[in-house]
Amino acid sequence: MTKPDLRPDTTRQDPPTIRDILERALPARLRRGTGGDTPGNRRRVEAGHLSWTRMFEVLRRDRLGQIGVTIFLVFLIVAVFAPFLAPSEPMEMHRRADGTFARMDQPSAEHLLGTTRMGRDILSQLIIGTRTAMIVGVISAVITSLVGMNIGLIAGYFGGRVDNILMRITDLVYGIPFLPLQIILVVILGPNLLNIILAIVLVAWRTTARVIRAQVLSLKNRTFIEVAKVSGASDWWIIYRHLAPNVLPLTFVYTALAMGWAILTEASVSFLGYGDPRLISWGKMLFNAHTAQATMVAWWWTVPPGLCITLLVMSGFFIGRAYEEVENPRLKER
Amino acid sequence: MTAAVPVIDVRDLKKHFPIGNDPIAQILGRKQKSVRAVDGVSLKVVHGQTLGLVGESGSGKTTLGKTIVRLYKPTAGNILFRGTDIASLEGKELKGFRSEAQMVFQDPYESMNPRFTAGETLVEPLLIHRVGTPDQRWEMAIQMLERVGLKPAEEFMDRFPHEMSGGQRQRVCIARALIVKPKVLVADEPVSMLDVSIRADILNLLRGLIDEMGLASLYISHDLSLIRYVCDTVAILYLGRVVEMGPTEDIIQNPLHPYSQALLAAVPVPDPRFRHDEDPLEGEPPNPVDLPPGCRFRPRCQQATPRCLEQEPEPSFDGERYVECHLHS
Amino acid sequence: MNELLQLENFSVEFKIKRGIGRAVDNVSIDVRKDENFGLVGESGCGKTTLCKAIIQLLPGNGRIASGSAMFQGRDLVSLSKAEISKVRWKSISMIAQSAMNALDPVYRVEDQIIEAILHHTNATRAKALERTRELFNLVGLPQSAIGRYPHQFSGGMRQRAIIAMALALDPQLIIADEPTTALDVIVQAQILRRINELRSRIKGSMIMITHDISVVAETCDRVAVMYGGNIVEQGGVHQVLLEPFHPYTLGLRNAFPSITGARTELVSIPGSPPDIFDPPPGCKFEDRCPFRVDRCAQEQPLPEQVGPDHYTACHRLEDHELMKRAAVERKTWQGTKAAKRLEIQGGYSGRPTQQKETQGGEPA
């Protein structure tokens, strides 16, 4: 006798796959981590239940998100394998066949993206510079969102004095203009990558905090939170087991955006000359080109780094956009 | 008959919500304005009994229910749970009480975290109170689902709220409340958001579980016709106080307090031949902020006397029926 | 010609990703002049959709699939956008569910009524204000309410204001969608009383949409019961509520215990309404019906006359007496396909006072 299908709106049109059967056979504890495009995971994503492995399910449906992830992954691979991919040392000054320094050479078979005024290979610089961009971008984004999300959660949930204090701090930070802050930090602490990341994080968390706090405010009085309290859940349990998963999709959106902003910021800082002088970065390349007054003349020097910055920032936006969808779980009508 | 020790014994309970921040009033030492949602309620519920709490908006019935399960901290008064006052418990002790008193809410959809499956919702209270091993918790959840009539239980464990009907969700909520084997259950209009044709099932389920587990329960509702079928005894609330309390059938046949009379007269009857004797009571319950002097029902009472303006009525209890009214003191 | 509104084989469809669903399926009813007509059913049965469709207020993915709606000699279905907007408010007005919460909070209540009047007629502002005062009187709002904002009105007052707005242009037909559901019981009684009083003071008909048969019993002359988009029973309110023929109506009665008379058992109808996007081939109620026979699963029943102005759509009308008697018992409803599938453990069916002496309720 066939088992009647009790589900009112079933996404299960196909027969169960081996994955589904395995998923069911696993004891409860182990089920949570299963990834893959299964009906079970699709339903979980529809309900807004994001876990690490289910992040990918979201992207399956979003074309722009897929493009964003692809771009990001390409840059990630390049960053990881940079020393092997770069044709030469980025600071090496090359000579032409006739012995002169290969200054401002146009793209050729030897130097695919040409050379700088000092005879350095631009492609190598670009590839090595990817590392800087990724490190700054990813680390800043992760720290920013962690700090911002937690501040938003705590301020929003506890309210009262805690909220007041945290929000006044946030307001203060909103007033701080970024560049002067960076300059001050560079002067005080010295121009290195860590300080740049520090400066970015010190400022960037404010938006995430505000947005997450607003979402928490709307969530904390909902009945399921009262239900959790009646069950004996402590404040921290509620924050991290109920509220955090519900704000995670939004946090992720802002993480992706923060990555884009961080990369852009580092590039601007380096371009203005306040970056780490020992580091190769795309912004630094633009700075060098500008200082060498080559901007109008050597397009091969300025366009590639500019393009890379644009592409990587865009990928951040696309990925963030894809997760906005998960914000409101696709609910069937009651 | 010896009186059983009440599971819940509420004494002169008050819950006020301060409104606004009036620094001048604070400085001058004047009393802050507050919403006096529950303003001196006393009642008892014994093992196996279901006490109905009936009232309109502003009566304080929901606040009373939530205060008894300590979702709110009382402003004044005592709540004795099996003899121990839980009104000012905090921390670990309060958490201990939490596994003894549970609540089912009105909106079955809102009561579940939309991102949790039914299984996760059910297991959560066990996790919080660290009951059993993960596999044991799973088993308990399965058993509870079957007890509330959701079969096959394994299928339901995996479902999200949006994949269940209203009745199914409410069953999950009931299962969750009862999985920790509490002694007290407060049900806040558990069926008012469900289709009428399935309300009886949920109510019968609740009743059955209450009997089976010997719970002391409070059933909050504005619908007197339903209260009649669920509750042995009923308390009628008006503006934060109990105005009448006693056996349900007695009160329905012979209401003493003018408000109870008005309430019963207003209940619509599904019989087209029926005609109400009187006009419905005029006006609406005032805000529980600015309470009138004397009896708080006096402004709307058609049987008011001058004494009702001067003095608040004294409670009177004859062993069965409790009334707060000058006409019956 | 006593009919004000005549619906004939009226059907409404919705289109979503999943497919097309029939929210309203071949409905034929007529509303007469100066009568209150009740439309009873549970959530999702199509009653609101039906009324919205009559005045062409369906959302983008809905359409009137077939049928006609004759009103004052014209078929409302065939009217253009411009023509139907002239009909709305002036000839047919609708009070949407929770309209009382839809009042604009930044405008005074009387201004919102005046604006509605000015928008649809060429009255002067002075005339509109006078009419508004008249309306406030009619619905029982005190004159002191003039000049106040919605947040200063209580729930009952807001509902009265909404009714006033619906009456503003003297429509021939008002459609009220669950007008008292969100209100406390005493306020509900006041509003229902007022609605009954209005009938003697103004001319016009009302369609009262509700899930509560008590409301219908108190205010309506005739009633139609809807299930799954179909009208399963219709007729005078006495006949349908006191002598119902359709199993669903029989079951629905059990769900409305009365405060008067003896206590009867609370019995429910296990199961849930059909999916309009995947409807059963025969009678929509078959799955939850205790009296189903094979024919019910294959063929949709058509309405048949069972009394003067009383129609029911059911294949087993001749067994009516048997059905009526069996319907009051819970075990009847446990035998349906839906019940068996859900294997509901009912649990409790006795009287709550069986075991305890009245110990409880004692105050301190």
PDB file of N, CA and C in Angstrom, chain A residues 4-37:
ATOM      1  N   PRO A   4       0.465   7.426   2.013  1.00  0.00           N
ATOM      2  CA  PRO A   4      -0.181   8.655   1.523  1.00  0.00           C
ATOM      3  C   PRO A   4       0.716   9.849   1.763  1.00  0.00           C
ATOM      4  N   ASP A   5       0.688  10.777   0.875  1.00  0.00           N
ATOM      5  CA  ASP A   5       1.511  11.970   1.036  1.00  0.00           C
ATOM      6  C   ASP A   5       0.748  12.992   1.861  1.00  0.00           C
ATOM      7  N   LEU A   6       1.260  13.267   3.039  1.00  0.00           N
ATOM      8  CA  LEU A   6       0.524  14.144   3.936  1.00  0.00           C
ATOM      9  C   LEU A   6       0.893  15.605   3.776  1.00  0.00           C
ATOM     10  N   ARG A   7       1.975  15.835   3.085  1.00  0.00           N
ATOM     11  CA  ARG A   7       2.437  17.214   2.986  1.00  0.00           C
ATOM     12  C   ARG A   7       1.482  18.020   2.126  1.00  0.00           C
ATOM     13  N   PRO A   8       1.048  19.186   2.645  1.00  0.00           N
ATOM     14  CA  PRO A   8       0.118  19.991   1.829  1.00  0.00           C
ATOM     15  C   PRO A   8       0.755  20.540   0.562  1.00  0.00           C
ATOM     16  N   ASP A   9       1.952  21.120   0.685  1.00  0.00           N
ATOM     17  CA  ASP A   9       2.587  21.645  -0.519  1.00  0.00           C
ATOM     18  C   ASP A   9       3.909  20.947  -0.669  1.00  0.00           C
ATOM     19  N   THR A  10       3.971  19.887  -1.363  1.00  0.00           N
ATOM     20  CA  THR A  10       5.199  19.122  -1.373  1.00  0.00           C
ATOM     21  C   THR A  10       6.130  19.547  -2.505  1.00  0.00           C
ATOM     22  N   THR A  11       7.388  19.678  -2.156  1.00  0.00           N
ATOM     23  CA  THR A  11       8.354  19.955  -3.209  1.00  0.00           C
ATOM     24  C   THR A  11       8.859  18.639  -3.770  1.00  0.00           C
ATOM     25  N   ARG A  12       8.412  17.571  -3.143  1.00  0.00           N
ATOM     26  CA  ARG A  12       8.930  16.284  -3.554  1.00  0.00           C
ATOM     27  C   ARG A  12       8.162  15.753  -4.739  1.00  0.00           C
ATOM     28  N   GLN A  13       8.612  16.095  -5.931  1.00  0.00           N
ATOM     29  CA  GLN A  13       7.960  15.558  -7.114  1.00  0.00           C
ATOM     30  C   GLN A  13       8.685  14.300  -7.570  1.00  0.00           C
ATOM     31  N   ASP A  14      10.005  14.298  -7.383  1.00  0.00           N
ATOM     32  CA  ASP A  14      10.797  13.164  -7.879  1.00  0.00           C
ATOM     33  C   ASP A  14      10.837  12.054  -6.848  1.00  0.00           C
ATOM     34  N   PRO A  15      11.169  10.851  -7.265  1.00  0.00           N
ATOM     35  CA  PRO A  15      11.352   9.762  -6.297  1.00  0.00           C
ATOM     36  C   PRO A  15      12.566  10.081  -5.431  1.00  0.00           C
ATOM     37  N   PRO A  16      12.612   9.547  -4.231  1.00  0.00           N
ATOM     38  CA  PRO A  16      13.730   9.889  -3.338  1.00  0.00           C
ATOM     39  C   PRO A  16      15.053   9.413  -3.922  1.00  0.00           C
ATOM     40  N   THR A  17      16.058  10.259  -3.809  1.00  0.00           N
ATOM     41  CA  THR A  17      17.372   9.879  -4.292  1.00  0.00           C
ATOM     42  C   THR A  17      18.106   9.162  -3.168  1.00  0.00           C
ATOM     43  N   ILE A  18      19.248   8.611  -3.519  1.00  0.00           N
ATOM     44  CA  ILE A  18      20.043   7.903  -2.513  1.00  0.00           C
ATOM     45  C   ILE A  18      20.393   8.857  -1.384  1.00  0.00           C
ATOM     46  N   ARG A  19      20.667  10.079  -1.748  1.00  0.00           N
ATOM     47  CA  ARG A  19      20.978  11.099  -0.730  1.00  0.00           C
ATOM     48  C   ARG A  19      19.847  11.241   0.258  1.00  0.00           C
ATOM     49  N   ASP A  20      18.623  11.271  -0.240  1.00  0.00           N
ATOM     50  CA  ASP A  20      17.469  11.425   0.652  1.00  0.00           C
ATOM     51  C   ASP A  20      17.385  10.254   1.608  1.00  0.00           C
ATOM     52  N   ILE A  21      17.572   9.049   1.048  1.00  0.00           N
ATOM     53  CA  ILE A  21      17.461   7.867   1.889  1.00  0.00           C
ATOM     54  C   ILE A  21      18.550   7.893   2.957  1.00  0.00           C
ATOM     55  N   LEU A  22      19.755   8.251   2.522  1.00  0.00           N
ATOM     56  CA  LEU A  22      20.846   8.335   3.481  1.00  0.00           C
ATOM     57  C   LEU A  22      20.542   9.355   4.547  1.00  0.00           C
ATOM     58  N   GLU A  23      20.006  10.477   4.086  1.00  0.00           N
ATOM     59  CA  GLU A  23      19.686  11.554   5.020  1.00  0.00           C
ATOM     60  C   GLU A  23      18.738  11.059   6.098  1.00  0.00           C
ATOM     61  N   ARG A  24      17.783  10.254   5.693  1.00  0.00           N
ATOM     62  CA  ARG A  24      16.808   9.774   6.660  1.00  0.00           C
ATOM     63  C   ARG A  24      17.380   8.697   7.553  1.00  0.00           C
ATOM     64  N   ALA A  25      18.332   7.950   7.004  1.00  0.00           N
ATOM     65  CA  ALA A  25      18.865   6.848   7.789  1.00  0.00           C
ATOM     66  C   ALA A  25      19.784   7.334   8.889  1.00  0.00           C
ATOM     67  N   LEU A  26      20.329   8.510   8.704  1.00  0.00           N
ATOM     68  CA  LEU A  26      21.258   9.018   9.702  1.00  0.00           C
ATOM     69  C   LEU A  26      20.524   9.378  10.971  1.00  0.00           C
ATOM     70  N   PRO A  27      21.161   9.138  12.114  1.00  0.00           N
ATOM     71  CA  PRO A  27      20.515   9.620  13.349  1.00  0.00           C
ATOM     72  C   PRO A  27      20.444  11.132  13.342  1.00  0.00           C
ATOM     73  N   ALA A  28      19.536  11.637  14.109  1.00  0.00           N
ATOM     74  CA  ALA A  28      19.202  13.060  14.062  1.00  0.00           C
ATOM     75  C   ALA A  28      20.411  13.976  14.129  1.00  0.00           C
ATOM     76  N   ARG A  29      21.295  13.661  15.054  1.00  0.00           N
ATOM     77  CA  ARG A  29      22.439  14.528  15.284  1.00  0.00           C
ATOM     78  C   ARG A  29      23.262  14.747  14.032  1.00  0.00           C
ATOM     79  N   LEU A  30      23.424  13.685  13.266  1.00  0.00           N
ATOM     80  CA  LEU A  30      24.299  13.803  12.110  1.00  0.00           C
ATOM     81  C   LEU A  30      23.595  14.392  10.901  1.00  0.00           C
ATOM     82  N   ARG A  31      22.275  14.468  10.963  1.00  0.00           N
ATOM     83  CA  ARG A  31      21.552  14.922   9.788  1.00  0.00           C
ATOM     84  C   ARG A  31      21.820  16.367   9.473  1.00  0.00           C
ATOM     85  N   ARG A  32      22.075  17.129  10.536  1.00  0.00           N
ATOM     86  CA  ARG A  32      22.085  18.572  10.339  1.00  0.00           C
ATOM     87  C   ARG A  32      23.092  19.033   9.320  1.00  0.00           C
ATOM     88  N   GLY A  33      24.204  18.288   9.198  1.00  0.00           N
ATOM     89  CA  GLY A  33      25.257  18.830   8.348  1.00  0.00           C
ATOM     90  C   GLY A  33      25.180  18.455   6.893  1.00  0.00           C
ATOM     91  N   THR A  34      24.170  17.727   6.497  1.00  0.00           N
ATOM     92  CA  THR A  34      24.193  17.228   5.114  1.00  0.00           C
ATOM     93  C   THR A  34      24.032  18.357   4.108  1.00  0.00           C
ATOM     94  N   GLY A  35      24.898  18.332   3.138  1.00  0.00           N
ATOM     95  CA  GLY A  35      24.815  19.349   2.083  1.00  0.00           C
ATOM     96  C   GLY A  35      24.229  18.746   0.833  1.00  0.00           C
ATOM     97  N   GLY A  36      24.380  19.408  -0.244  1.00  0.00           N
ATOM     98  CA  GLY A  36      23.890  18.861  -1.502  1.00  0.00           C
ATOM     99  C   GLY A  36      22.498  19.342  -1.839  1.00  0.00           C
ATOM    100  N   ASP A  37      22.162  19.187  -3.087  1.00  0.00           N
ATOM    101  CA  ASP A  37      20.880  19.687  -3.576  1.00  0.00           C
ATOM    102  C   ASP A  37      19.817  18.611  -3.404  1.00  0.00           C
TER     103      ASP A  37
END
